[in-house]
Amino acid sequence: MLMGLRYVLSALALQSELIPRGSRTFVFQRIFVVFLVLGTLVGIVVITYMLYTAYRYRDGEDRADDGVDRPTLGELPSVGSGGGGRKLLPSFTLSVVIVISLISWTYGTLLFVEEGPSAEESMEVQVEGYQFGWEFTYENGHTTDGVLRVPAGEPVRLRVTSADVFHNFGVPELKVKTDAIPGQRTDTWFVANETGNYTAQCYELCGAGHSYMTADVVVMEPDEYREWYANTSNSSSAS
Amino acid sequence: MSERRPPTDTDDGTAGESLPDDGTVGERVPDGGMTDGGTTDGGTAHSDRTFVSGEHDADGHAFPSTSEIRRWLVTTNHKDVGILYVVTSLFFLLLGGVLALLIRVQLWAPRAVGETILNPAAYNQAVSAHGLLMVFWFLSPFAFGFANYVVPLQIGAKDLAFPRLNALSYWLYLASGLLFAVSFFQGGTFAGGWTMYAPLNVPTFMPDVGASTAVLALVLFVTSVTVSSVNFITTIHRMRAEGLTLRNLPLFTWTILLTVWMMLFAFAALLAALLILSSDRLLGTTYFALESPGGSLLWTHLFWFFGHPEVYIVFFPALGVMAETFQTFTGRRIVGRKWFIAAMILVALQSFVVWMHHMFLTSINLQIKTLFMVTTIGISLPFDLMVFALIYTMIKGRIRFTTPFLFTFGALLLFIIGGITGVFLGAVVLDYEFRGTYWVVAHFHYVMVGGVTALVGGLYYWFPKMTGRMYDEFLGKLHFGLYFVGFNLLYFPMFVAWQTPRRVFDYAPGLAPWHKLATIGGFVLAASFVVMFYNLTKSAFAGDPAEDNPWAYSTTAEWAIPSPPPLENFPGVPTYRDGTLSFRSDAPQLTAEADGGTAVGSTSSATPPAAYDAAREAHDEPASHASIWPLALSVGMFVLFFGLSGLRGGSFVSGAMGAVYLASSAVGGAVTFGSLLLWALEPFDAPAGGFGEAWPFAGVENGKVGMWVFLASDVVLFGGVIGAYVFTRVAFGWTGWEPIPTDPIPGLLNTYILLTSSFTVVLALVAAEKRSRMGVVASLVATFLLGVGFLVNKGIEWQHLFHEGLWLSTNVRSSTFFLTTGLHAAHVIVGLLITLFLVARAWRGAYLDDSQTVEYFGLYWHFVDIVWLFLFPLFYIL
Ligand code: HEM
Ligand SMILES: [Cu+2]
Ligand SMILES: [Cu+2]
C-alpha cells in the first residue's frame, strides 16, 4: 500500500513543476516560505477571530439578559446542549484540508531528497564524529580532521557515523543534517552552489565540548578542488 | 522491585480485624497517635479553619488539624495531598526556573572558550536538570495537585480508592525530587540532556556518581507515577456518583482519566528504559555501551516510546483546565462536547504510535518515515477540533476576564502558535533542518509552557476552593500581564533565531540581539511569578473569605460544597439520578455534619447506598485517615536509592564514600522493608467504590481493579525489557546469538516448579473459600517452598555460569540474560515476601471470611509465572 502510494507520488513528483527540487538550500527555502506565509496567515485569522469573539461577547453591566440558556451548578453535561456546533465541523474540515495538502505537497520533495544524487554524478565522503570534532575520509582514502573540502555545484554524498557517542552533523547554510550514531551509518547529501567557507556544527548534545564541536566546510571552484584532490593520497592531514 | 508494591490496602488492613484471635494487630502499630485516633483530643481539632474546616472525620475520631505539622506528615486525605503536590511542585518550578535563568544569562552573548559564565560541563548540567525538573518534577505534579484535589470532588467520591497509596505517591515524588537535588553535590548531576541519549549516558562518558543518582531519582519518580496512575484509574472508573456515566464526566476529570491511562503505559516503558540504564550504570551490564550493537538506537526507541505520550501527558490536564474555565467564564457549555472527548481519546491512543518522528534523522528507512509522518499529522488534527471547539464556546457568552480566564485564554493563544509551528516539524523535509535547533526549543516551550499557563489559570480558579480565601484580583491581572509579555518576549525570539543549535552557547554573533531579548523576557517572566507568590501567599492567610461558589455559571460538584470542603467532602451521598446533583441524606453520620450553605438541595431516599460507607462497616476497630507509613517508606527508599547510587560495575565505589553508600543502602533497605510490613499490618479504612457508576468494573472490587491495572503496567515493563533484548539480538544478528545457558534443563525444571506453584496458590484460594485454615496455610507454605526452590535452582545455574566466566558485564548476550531473568527473579522474591506475610496471617486464621487478599496475590503470582513462560524459550531455547 505504502509502496504503491510512493510510486504514484514519485511519478507525480517527477512530472510536476509544483514540487520543489534542486539544492537542499533551495528546497528548504521554498517550502519554509510557503509554510511561513500560510502559517502566519492561519495564525492571524484564527487569533483575530478568537480575540474578536472574546471582545464581542464580553460581559458588562449594559448587557441585557439575552435569553440564552446558561449552565447551572450541578447540572449534568448532557442535560444542556452546547449548541453552536454548526461551525465546528466545517472549520475542522478546512484545517484538515490545509494541513494534509501542505504535508502531501512536501512529501514529493521528501522523496526527491531521500532519493539523493546517483553514485556516478556525485562524490562521497565518510564523516566520523568524535568527542569533539569531525574526521572526513575521501574516496581515495585521504583523511582530514576538521576541514571538509568540496567542489562547488557538485552533489556530495555523506556517510556519517560516530566513533564514540551520539552526535549530529549539520551545516546550517547548506541545509544538510544527519545523526552520527555509533555502530550505525546514516546517509545524506548536499550541493553547495557558491564557493566559500561554511561551518559544520554538532546538533546533538555530546559532552562538555559540544558547543565547540565544529568543522570548516570549504567549497572550492571545481578545478581548484580537483587539483587539491589529485595531490592527496591515502594519508591523513590537517587540511 | 519492592517499590512497585501491589495495591492491596483495602484488604490487608481490614481482613483480619473482625476475627477475635487477631486482636494483636492493633498492638503492632507503634504509638505516637499517628494511627490511633484515641490519642489526640478531639476538642482541639477545630481551632484552625484556614484550610479545611472539618478536621473531624465522620467517625468522630480526631485527626491533627491543618495548623499542625503532624497533619501534613500523616495525612492521606486527597485534598491535603493535592495541596502538598501543588506547593511542592511550585518549589521545583523555582529550582528549574533558577536554572533556566542561568541558561539565559549564559546565552546573553555567544560565549567563546574562556568567556563562559557557567563552564561547559555546568551548562550541560543546567540544561539537562532544567528540562528534567520542569517536565517531571514541576509540570505533571502541578497538574496532579489539582487532579488530587478536584477529581474526587467532581466525581462525588470521598477520597481516592487507595488513600495511603496516594500519600505514598506524594512522598515518593518529594523523595525523588530531593534525591535529584542531592545529585548536584555528587560530582555533578546528569549532563546528557533530558533525552539522555546513549551512550553518553553510561559511566564511560559520564562518570559522576550524581548522574547515577539522577537516573535513580527518575526511577523513584516513575514509581510514584505508577502508583498514582493505578489509584486514579481505579478511582475514576469505580467511584463515580450515580448518574455520572463516562459520557457525563466533567471535562477536567476526562482529561485526567486519559492522562493516567497514558501514564500507566508510557511510564512503564520509561521504567524499562531507566532500569536498564541503572543496571548499565550500577551493575555494569552493557546494553548501551559503545560496543553494544544498536545500543544508541535502542535508547532512542525506548525513550521516545515514552517521550511522545509524555507530551500529551503534560498537556492534557491543561486542556481540561481550559475546557472547565472556558465554560465557566463564558457562561456557555462547550461546543461539540462529544467530539471534543472523542478527539482526546483518539489522541491518547495514537500517542503510542508516533514516537519515531523524533528519529527522522537516524537510519530508519523511508517507509517508516512515511508511516510516522502520517501518524504524526493524524495526531495533530484532533487538536484543531479542540481549539475550534474552545473558540466557538465563547459565542453568545458572557465573558468575564477574571484572572483564571485570562490565563486559560492566553494559554489557548499560545497553544495555537505552538500548534502551527509544530506542523512545520511534521513536514519531514523541514524537520531535517529544524531538528536540534531553537525552532524545536521555541515550539515545545509554546506548547508545554502554554500548558503551564493554563494550569496557572487553574491555580487561580481553584484557589478559593482550596484555601477558602479569595486571591487579589488586581495582582492576579498584573501577574497575567507580566507573564504574557514575558513569555512572548522570551520564546518568540527563539523562532527568529532558530538557526541556533540547541544546547549550545557559542552561536552565530548575528543572532545575539534575539537572544538578548529572550533573556530579558525570561526575567520578566520570573518577575511575574514573584507577583503570584506574593499574592497567593498573602491571600491564603489574609484574603477575603471565599464563597462556596465564587464563579457564576460553574457547573461541577466541587462548587456545590463549602470552600474549603469538609474532610468528608459531601453532606450526603452525591447523586445525579434526577439529572442534577443532589445529596442523599440517608447516610446518618454524614447528615449530622451537613452544612446548610450549599446551593444544592438534599433529597432523601429509601435505599441507603451501602457501598459508600461499606468499608467502615466491615469491622469495629477504629481506623483513621492518617498513616505515617507512606512517609516512612519514602524516607527508606530515598536513603536506599542514595546508597545504591554509589554502585559502579556491581560494587561500591572505593574509599570512605563507598562505606557511606553501603551503610546507606543497608539502612534504607531496612527502613523500606520495615515500613512495608507495618503498613500492611496497619488497620486502615479505604473507601469502597461501586456506590454509583463503575463502568466497566461494576462487579469487581477496587483492590482487584487496582491489581489488574498494576499488572497491565508490569506487562509493559516486561514488554520493554524483552523488547530491548529482541532489538539488541536483531542488531547483533539473530542466528549468530547463542543462548547464554548452554544447558536448558535448569530452566525447564524451573518452568515446572513455577507452574506447580501457581497451582498451589489456586489451592490456597479454594481452601480459604472452604474456610479451612490449615488448607490455606499448607498451600501457601507449599507455594513458598516452590518459589524458594525456583530461586535456589536459579542460584546454582548462575553460579555455574559465573564460574564459566559469564557475568553481567561479560558481553551484551550475558547482560540481557542476567538482567531480564534477574528482573523476573526480583518479582519472584517480592512474591515470596508477600507469601511469608500471608502465611503468618493465615496461621492466625485470616482470609477465611475474606479471601480477596489471597485472590489478588494469586493474580500477581500467575502473572509472574506467565512471564517466565515467555522468558524460558527466549533465553534458553531460541
Ligand atoms: C515552565 C515550564 C518549562 C518547561 C516544561 C521547560 C522544558 C524544557 C525542556 C524539556 C528543555 C530541554 C532540555 C534539554 O534540551 O535537555 C528546555 C530547555 C530550555 N529551556 Fe525550558 N522549560 C520551561 C520553562 C523555561 C523557562 C521559564 C525558561 C527561561 C527563563 C526556559 C528556557 C529554556 C532554555 C534556554 C532551554 C535550553 C534550550 C537548549 O539549549 O536546548 N524554559 N526546557
Ligand atoms: Cu555534540
Ligand atoms: Cu513526539
PDB file of C-alpha atoms in Angstrom, chain A:
ATOM      1  CA  MET A   1       0.000   0.000   0.000  1.00  0.00           C
ATOM      2  CA  LEU A   2       2.607   2.413   1.150  1.00  0.00           C
ATOM      3  CA  MET A   3       4.882   1.379  -1.668  1.00  0.00           C
ATOM      4  CA  GLY A   4       2.126   1.850  -4.229  1.00  0.00           C
ATOM      5  CA  LEU A   5       1.387   5.288  -2.898  1.00  0.00           C
ATOM      6  CA  ARG A   6       5.026   6.074  -3.068  1.00  0.00           C
ATOM      7  CA  TYR A   7       5.295   5.186  -6.740  1.00  0.00           C
ATOM      8  CA  VAL A   8       2.247   7.177  -7.681  1.00  0.00           C
ATOM      9  CA  LEU A   9       3.583  10.141  -5.805  1.00  0.00           C
ATOM     10  CA  SER A  10       7.061   9.780  -7.264  1.00  0.00           C
ATOM     11  CA  ALA A  11       5.580   9.742 -10.721  1.00  0.00           C
ATOM     12  CA  LEU A  12       3.572  12.843  -9.932  1.00  0.00           C
ATOM     13  CA  ALA A  13       6.563  14.490  -8.384  1.00  0.00           C
ATOM     14  CA  LEU A  14       8.695  13.867 -11.403  1.00  0.00           C
ATOM     15  CA  GLN A  15       6.194  15.385 -13.774  1.00  0.00           C
ATOM     16  CA  SER A  16       5.099  18.308 -11.788  1.00  0.00           C
ATOM     17  CA  GLU A  17       6.755  21.672 -11.531  1.00  0.00           C
ATOM     18  CA  LEU A  18       4.947  22.156  -8.260  1.00  0.00           C
ATOM     19  CA  ILE A  19       7.312  20.048  -6.247  1.00  0.00           C
ATOM     20  CA  PRO A  20      10.458  21.956  -5.298  1.00  0.00           C
ATOM     21  CA  ARG A  21      13.601  20.179  -6.407  1.00  0.00           C
ATOM     22  CA  GLY A  22      17.157  21.400  -6.530  1.00  0.00           C
ATOM     23  CA  SER A  23      19.793  22.047  -3.935  1.00  0.00           C
ATOM     24  CA  ARG A  24      18.757  21.406  -0.369  1.00  0.00           C
ATOM     25  CA  THR A  25      19.010  25.084   0.420  1.00  0.00           C
ATOM     26  CA  PHE A  26      16.606  25.802  -2.419  1.00  0.00           C
ATOM     27  CA  VAL A  27      14.005  23.228  -1.500  1.00  0.00           C
ATOM     28  CA  PHE A  28      14.144  24.206   2.148  1.00  0.00           C
ATOM     29  CA  GLN A  29      13.689  27.880   1.397  1.00  0.00           C
ATOM     30  CA  ARG A  30      10.782  27.187  -0.952  1.00  0.00           C
ATOM     31  CA  ILE A  31       8.881  25.023   1.479  1.00  0.00           C
ATOM     32  CA  PHE A  32       9.745  27.078   4.520  1.00  0.00           C
ATOM     33  CA  VAL A  33       8.481  30.268   2.921  1.00  0.00           C
ATOM     34  CA  VAL A  34       5.201  28.659   1.910  1.00  0.00           C
ATOM     35  CA  PHE A  35       4.718  27.267   5.408  1.00  0.00           C
ATOM     36  CA  LEU A  36       5.660  30.556   6.977  1.00  0.00           C
ATOM     37  CA  VAL A  37       3.248  32.557   4.858  1.00  0.00           C
ATOM     38  CA  LEU A  38       0.377  30.135   5.278  1.00  0.00           C
ATOM     39  CA  GLY A  39       1.124  29.546   8.933  1.00  0.00           C
ATOM     40  CA  THR A  40       1.202  33.259   9.669  1.00  0.00           C
ATOM     41  CA  LEU A  41      -1.999  33.764   7.739  1.00  0.00           C
ATOM     42  CA  VAL A  42      -3.855  30.979   9.520  1.00  0.00           C
ATOM     43  CA  GLY A  43      -2.457  32.161  12.840  1.00  0.00           C
ATOM     44  CA  ILE A  44      -3.600  35.718  12.247  1.00  0.00           C
ATOM     45  CA  VAL A  45      -7.061  34.682  11.100  1.00  0.00           C
ATOM     46  CA  VAL A  46      -7.647  32.305  13.981  1.00  0.00           C
ATOM     47  CA  ILE A  47      -6.222  34.553  16.662  1.00  0.00           C
ATOM     48  CA  THR A  48      -8.007  37.631  15.358  1.00  0.00           C
ATOM     49  CA  TYR A  49     -11.266  35.748  15.289  1.00  0.00           C
ATOM     50  CA  MET A  50     -10.630  34.479  18.785  1.00  0.00           C
ATOM     51  CA  LEU A  51      -9.857  37.957  20.130  1.00  0.00           C
ATOM     52  CA  TYR A  52     -12.806  39.475  18.303  1.00  0.00           C
ATOM     53  CA  THR A  53     -15.215  36.866  19.667  1.00  0.00           C
ATOM     54  CA  ALA A  54     -13.903  37.332  23.172  1.00  0.00           C
ATOM     55  CA  TYR A  55     -14.351  41.088  22.870  1.00  0.00           C
ATOM     56  CA  ARG A  56     -17.751  40.914  21.233  1.00  0.00           C
ATOM     57  CA  TYR A  57     -19.250  38.664  23.913  1.00  0.00           C
ATOM     58  CA  ARG A  58     -17.581  40.281  26.892  1.00  0.00           C
ATOM     59  CA  ASP A  59     -19.739  40.664  29.927  1.00  0.00           C
ATOM     60  CA  GLY A  60     -20.738  44.094  31.124  1.00  0.00           C
ATOM     61  CA  GLU A  61     -23.318  45.989  33.065  1.00  0.00           C
ATOM     62  CA  ASP A  62     -25.036  47.102  29.901  1.00  0.00           C
ATOM     63  CA  ARG A  63     -25.555  43.561  28.695  1.00  0.00           C
ATOM     64  CA  ALA A  64     -29.229  42.786  28.832  1.00  0.00           C
ATOM     65  CA  ASP A  65     -30.354  39.287  29.621  1.00  0.00           C
ATOM     66  CA  ASP A  66     -30.166  37.776  26.187  1.00  0.00           C
ATOM     67  CA  GLY A  67     -32.314  34.789  26.934  1.00  0.00           C
ATOM     68  CA  VAL A  68     -29.506  32.339  26.414  1.00  0.00           C
ATOM     69  CA  ASP A  69     -29.711  29.121  28.388  1.00  0.00           C
ATOM     70  CA  ARG A  70     -26.777  29.317  30.808  1.00  0.00           C
ATOM     71  CA  PRO A  71     -25.103  26.422  32.603  1.00  0.00           C
ATOM     72  CA  THR A  72     -26.251  25.861  36.184  1.00  0.00           C
ATOM     73  CA  LEU A  73     -24.470  24.413  39.155  1.00  0.00           C
ATOM     74  CA  GLY A  74     -24.837  20.689  39.481  1.00  0.00           C
ATOM     75  CA  GLU A  75     -26.172  20.006  36.024  1.00  0.00           C
ATOM     76  CA  LEU A  76     -25.093  17.003  34.033  1.00  0.00           C
ATOM     77  CA  PRO A  77     -23.143  17.948  30.913  1.00  0.00           C
ATOM     78  CA  SER A  78     -25.521  16.058  28.679  1.00  0.00           C
ATOM     79  CA  VAL A  79     -28.551  17.863  30.086  1.00  0.00           C
ATOM     80  CA  GLY A  80     -27.999  21.182  28.405  1.00  0.00           C
ATOM     81  CA  SER A  81     -26.810  21.202  24.856  1.00  0.00           C
ATOM     82  CA  GLY A  82     -23.707  23.003  23.783  1.00  0.00           C
ATOM     83  CA  GLY A  83     -25.107  24.401  20.569  1.00  0.00           C
ATOM     84  CA  GLY A  84     -23.008  26.451  18.213  1.00  0.00           C
ATOM     85  CA  GLY A  85     -21.610  23.230  16.809  1.00  0.00           C
ATOM     86  CA  ARG A  86     -22.602  24.048  13.277  1.00  0.00           C
ATOM     87  CA  LYS A  87     -19.357  25.904  12.636  1.00  0.00           C
ATOM     88  CA  LEU A  88     -17.232  23.245  14.265  1.00  0.00           C
ATOM     89  CA  LEU A  89     -17.136  20.607  11.595  1.00  0.00           C
ATOM     90  CA  PRO A  90     -16.642  22.963   8.613  1.00  0.00           C
ATOM     91  CA  SER A  91     -13.708  24.745  10.269  1.00  0.00           C
ATOM     92  CA  PHE A  92     -12.238  21.464  11.335  1.00  0.00           C
ATOM     93  CA  THR A  93     -12.564  20.083   7.832  1.00  0.00           C
ATOM     94  CA  LEU A  94     -10.947  23.180   6.386  1.00  0.00           C
ATOM     95  CA  SER A  95      -7.978  22.888   8.726  1.00  0.00           C
ATOM     96  CA  VAL A  96      -7.628  19.217   7.889  1.00  0.00           C
ATOM     97  CA  VAL A  97      -7.584  20.002   4.194  1.00  0.00           C
ATOM     98  CA  ILE A  98      -4.951  22.698   4.636  1.00  0.00           C
ATOM     99  CA  VAL A  99      -2.668  20.575   6.779  1.00  0.00           C
ATOM    100  CA  ILE A 100      -2.954  17.445   4.696  1.00  0.00           C
ATOM    101  CA  SER A 101      -2.387  19.232   1.391  1.00  0.00           C
ATOM    102  CA  LEU A 102       0.634  21.062   2.770  1.00  0.00           C
ATOM    103  CA  ILE A 103       2.206  17.903   4.073  1.00  0.00           C
ATOM    104  CA  SER A 104       1.445  15.892   0.935  1.00  0.00           C
ATOM    105  CA  TRP A 105       2.980  18.627  -1.125  1.00  0.00           C
ATOM    106  CA  THR A 106       6.219  18.419   0.859  1.00  0.00           C
ATOM    107  CA  TYR A 107       6.145  14.668   0.563  1.00  0.00           C
ATOM    108  CA  GLY A 108       7.122  14.909  -3.092  1.00  0.00           C
ATOM    109  CA  THR A 109      10.202  16.839  -2.079  1.00  0.00           C
ATOM    110  CA  LEU A 110      10.914  14.357   0.662  1.00  0.00           C
ATOM    111  CA  LEU A 111      11.010  11.609  -1.973  1.00  0.00           C
ATOM    112  CA  PHE A 112      13.366  13.720  -4.032  1.00  0.00           C
ATOM    113  CA  VAL A 113      15.640  14.420  -1.053  1.00  0.00           C
ATOM    114  CA  GLU A 114      15.628  10.804   0.050  1.00  0.00           C
ATOM    115  CA  GLU A 115      16.478   9.615  -3.440  1.00  0.00           C
ATOM    116  CA  GLY A 116      19.609  11.759  -3.497  1.00  0.00           C
ATOM    117  CA  PRO A 117      22.098  12.023  -6.342  1.00  0.00           C
ATOM    118  CA  SER A 118      23.312   8.871  -8.027  1.00  0.00           C
ATOM    119  CA  ALA A 119      26.750   7.467  -7.309  1.00  0.00           C
ATOM    120  CA  GLU A 120      28.056   8.468 -10.773  1.00  0.00           C
ATOM    121  CA  GLU A 121      27.141  12.112 -10.612  1.00  0.00           C
ATOM    122  CA  SER A 122      28.395  12.717  -7.096  1.00  0.00           C
ATOM    123  CA  MET A 123      31.331  12.235  -4.786  1.00  0.00           C
ATOM    124  CA  GLU A 124      31.249  10.502  -1.465  1.00  0.00           C
ATOM    125  CA  VAL A 125      32.843  11.413   1.850  1.00  0.00           C
ATOM    126  CA  GLN A 126      32.864   9.397   5.053  1.00  0.00           C
ATOM    127  CA  VAL A 127      32.238  11.539   8.110  1.00  0.00           C
ATOM    128  CA  GLU A 128      33.076  10.358  11.577  1.00  0.00           C
ATOM    129  CA  GLY A 129      32.179  12.366  14.653  1.00  0.00           C
ATOM    130  CA  TYR A 130      34.160  12.026  17.847  1.00  0.00           C
ATOM    131  CA  GLN A 131      34.348  13.943  21.101  1.00  0.00           C
ATOM    132  CA  PHE A 132      34.807  16.735  19.964  1.00  0.00           C
ATOM    133  CA  GLY A 133      35.466  17.044  16.285  1.00  0.00           C
ATOM    134  CA  TRP A 134      34.875  15.665  12.826  1.00  0.00           C
ATOM    135  CA  GLU A 135      37.032  13.493  10.646  1.00  0.00           C
ATOM    136  CA  PHE A 136      36.487  13.229   6.884  1.00  0.00           C
ATOM    137  CA  THR A 137      37.662  10.409   4.638  1.00  0.00           C
ATOM    138  CA  TYR A 138      37.608  10.830   0.857  1.00  0.00           C
ATOM    139  CA  GLU A 139      37.181   8.139  -1.755  1.00  0.00           C
ATOM    140  CA  ASN A 140      40.903   7.738  -2.199  1.00  0.00           C
ATOM    141  CA  GLY A 141      41.350   7.086   1.487  1.00  0.00           C
ATOM    142  CA  HIS A 142      42.663  10.536   2.270  1.00  0.00           C
ATOM    143  CA  THR A 143      41.622  11.630   5.743  1.00  0.00           C
ATOM    144  CA  THR A 144      41.382  15.112   7.143  1.00  0.00           C
ATOM    145  CA  ASP A 145      40.401  16.380  10.520  1.00  0.00           C
ATOM    146  CA  GLY A 146      38.229  19.412  10.999  1.00  0.00           C
ATOM    147  CA  VAL A 147      38.126  20.551   7.360  1.00  0.00           C
ATOM    148  CA  LEU A 148      35.868  19.251   4.620  1.00  0.00           C
ATOM    149  CA  ARG A 149      36.691  20.389   1.090  1.00  0.00           C
ATOM    150  CA  VAL A 150      34.132  20.017  -1.662  1.00  0.00           C
ATOM    151  CA  PRO A 151      33.717  21.340  -5.203  1.00  0.00           C
ATOM    152  CA  ALA A 152      31.025  23.935  -5.851  1.00  0.00           C
ATOM    153  CA  GLY A 153      27.950  22.908  -7.814  1.00  0.00           C
ATOM    154  CA  GLU A 154      28.530  19.180  -7.495  1.00  0.00           C
ATOM    155  CA  PRO A 155      26.477  16.855  -5.316  1.00  0.00           C
ATOM    156  CA  VAL A 156      28.284  15.396  -2.337  1.00  0.00           C
ATOM    157  CA  ARG A 157      27.071  12.304  -0.537  1.00  0.00           C
ATOM    158  CA  LEU A 158      27.974  11.921   3.121  1.00  0.00           C
ATOM    159  CA  ARG A 159      28.186   8.647   5.009  1.00  0.00           C
ATOM    160  CA  VAL A 160      28.068   9.622   8.629  1.00  0.00           C
ATOM    161  CA  THR A 161      28.869   7.701  11.778  1.00  0.00           C
ATOM    162  CA  SER A 162      30.410   8.228  15.187  1.00  0.00           C
ATOM    163  CA  ALA A 163      33.421   6.877  16.998  1.00  0.00           C
ATOM    164  CA  ASP A 164      32.002   7.397  20.463  1.00  0.00           C
ATOM    165  CA  VAL A 165      28.696   8.999  21.487  1.00  0.00           C
ATOM    166  CA  PHE A 166      25.632  10.150  19.572  1.00  0.00           C
ATOM    167  CA  HIS A 167      26.432  13.293  17.548  1.00  0.00           C
ATOM    168  CA  ASN A 168      24.662  15.027  14.706  1.00  0.00           C
ATOM    169  CA  PHE A 169      26.434  16.506  11.715  1.00  0.00           C
ATOM    170  CA  GLY A 170      24.888  19.596  10.202  1.00  0.00           C
ATOM    171  CA  VAL A 171      25.894  22.533   8.036  1.00  0.00           C
ATOM    172  CA  PRO A 172      23.188  25.134   8.523  1.00  0.00           C
ATOM    173  CA  GLU A 173      23.922  27.233   5.447  1.00  0.00           C
ATOM    174  CA  LEU A 174      23.870  24.183   3.206  1.00  0.00           C
ATOM    175  CA  LYS A 175      20.771  22.738   4.889  1.00  0.00           C
ATOM    176  CA  VAL A 176      22.253  19.335   5.379  1.00  0.00           C
ATOM    177  CA  LYS A 177      21.981  17.448   8.629  1.00  0.00           C
ATOM    178  CA  THR A 178      22.019  13.877   9.858  1.00  0.00           C
ATOM    179  CA  ASP A 179      22.647  11.883  13.015  1.00  0.00           C
ATOM    180  CA  ALA A 180      26.069  10.447  13.715  1.00  0.00           C
ATOM    181  CA  ILE A 181      25.361   7.260  15.638  1.00  0.00           C
ATOM    182  CA  PRO A 182      27.990   4.833  16.892  1.00  0.00           C
ATOM    183  CA  GLY A 183      27.694   1.499  15.119  1.00  0.00           C
ATOM    184  CA  GLN A 184      25.257   2.878  12.551  1.00  0.00           C
ATOM    185  CA  ARG A 185      25.667   4.652   9.244  1.00  0.00           C
ATOM    186  CA  THR A 186      23.356   7.384   8.078  1.00  0.00           C
ATOM    187  CA  ASP A 187      23.417   8.851   4.590  1.00  0.00           C
ATOM    188  CA  THR A 188      22.711  12.329   3.402  1.00  0.00           C
ATOM    189  CA  TRP A 189      23.769  14.664   0.630  1.00  0.00           C
ATOM    190  CA  PHE A 190      24.075  18.297  -0.389  1.00  0.00           C
ATOM    191  CA  VAL A 191      25.128  20.601  -3.194  1.00  0.00           C
ATOM    192  CA  ALA A 192      26.941  23.842  -2.434  1.00  0.00           C
ATOM    193  CA  ASN A 193      26.380  26.317  -5.215  1.00  0.00           C
ATOM    194  CA  GLU A 194      28.655  29.077  -4.020  1.00  0.00           C
ATOM    195  CA  THR A 195      32.277  28.846  -3.117  1.00  0.00           C
ATOM    196  CA  GLY A 196      33.267  29.968   0.336  1.00  0.00           C
ATOM    197  CA  ASN A 197      33.780  28.864   3.908  1.00  0.00           C
ATOM    198  CA  TYR A 198      30.954  27.350   5.923  1.00  0.00           C
ATOM    199  CA  THR A 199      30.782  25.881   9.378  1.00  0.00           C
ATOM    200  CA  ALA A 200      29.624  22.407  10.283  1.00  0.00           C
ATOM    201  CA  GLN A 201      28.240  22.044  13.751  1.00  0.00           C
ATOM    202  CA  CYS A 202      27.192  19.253  16.097  1.00  0.00           C
ATOM    203  CA  TYR A 203      23.437  19.229  16.761  1.00  0.00           C
ATOM    204  CA  GLU A 204      23.217  16.564  19.447  1.00  0.00           C
ATOM    205  CA  LEU A 205      24.430  17.112  22.984  1.00  0.00           C
ATOM    206  CA  CYS A 206      27.580  15.010  23.243  1.00  0.00           C
ATOM    207  CA  GLY A 207      29.508  16.243  26.251  1.00  0.00           C
ATOM    208  CA  ALA A 208      31.422  19.216  27.536  1.00  0.00           C
ATOM    209  CA  GLY A 209      32.880  20.181  24.157  1.00  0.00           C
ATOM    210  CA  HIS A 210      29.566  20.107  22.319  1.00  0.00           C
ATOM    211  CA  SER A 211      29.292  23.871  21.808  1.00  0.00           C
ATOM    212  CA  TYR A 212      32.660  23.961  20.139  1.00  0.00           C
ATOM    213  CA  MET A 213      32.344  20.821  18.080  1.00  0.00           C
ATOM    214  CA  THR A 214      32.638  22.443  14.689  1.00  0.00           C
ATOM    215  CA  ALA A 215      34.400  21.816  11.403  1.00  0.00           C
ATOM    216  CA  ASP A 216      35.137  24.016   8.409  1.00  0.00           C
ATOM    217  CA  VAL A 217      33.457  23.255   5.153  1.00  0.00           C
ATOM    218  CA  VAL A 218      35.443  24.785   2.288  1.00  0.00           C
ATOM    219  CA  VAL A 219      33.585  24.978  -1.002  1.00  0.00           C
ATOM    220  CA  MET A 220      36.119  25.416  -3.818  1.00  0.00           C
ATOM    221  CA  GLU A 221      35.999  26.065  -7.551  1.00  0.00           C
ATOM    222  CA  PRO A 222      35.721  22.598  -9.115  1.00  0.00           C
ATOM    223  CA  ASP A 223      39.065  22.921 -10.901  1.00  0.00           C
ATOM    224  CA  GLU A 224      40.799  24.094  -7.816  1.00  0.00           C
ATOM    225  CA  TYR A 225      39.233  21.232  -5.886  1.00  0.00           C
ATOM    226  CA  ARG A 226      40.377  18.658  -8.418  1.00  0.00           C
ATOM    227  CA  GLU A 227      43.887  19.988  -8.264  1.00  0.00           C
ATOM    228  CA  TRP A 228      43.876  19.731  -4.466  1.00  0.00           C
ATOM    229  CA  TYR A 229      42.325  16.283  -4.569  1.00  0.00           C
ATOM    230  CA  ALA A 230      44.904  14.949  -7.027  1.00  0.00           C
ATOM    231  CA  ASN A 231      47.644  15.870  -4.594  1.00  0.00           C
ATOM    232  CA  THR A 232      46.110  13.972  -1.712  1.00  0.00           C
ATOM    233  CA  SER A 233      46.858  10.379  -1.046  1.00  0.00           C
ATOM    234  CA  ASN A 234      45.864   7.634   1.321  1.00  0.00           C
ATOM    235  CA  SER A 235      47.043   9.510   4.367  1.00  0.00           C
ATOM    236  CA  SER A 236      45.875  11.925   6.959  1.00  0.00           C
ATOM    237  CA  SER A 237      46.436  15.614   7.026  1.00  0.00           C
ATOM    238  CA  ALA A 238      45.132  18.524   8.934  1.00  0.00           C
ATOM    239  CA  SER A 239      43.638  20.351   5.987  1.00  0.00           C
TER     240      SER A 239
END
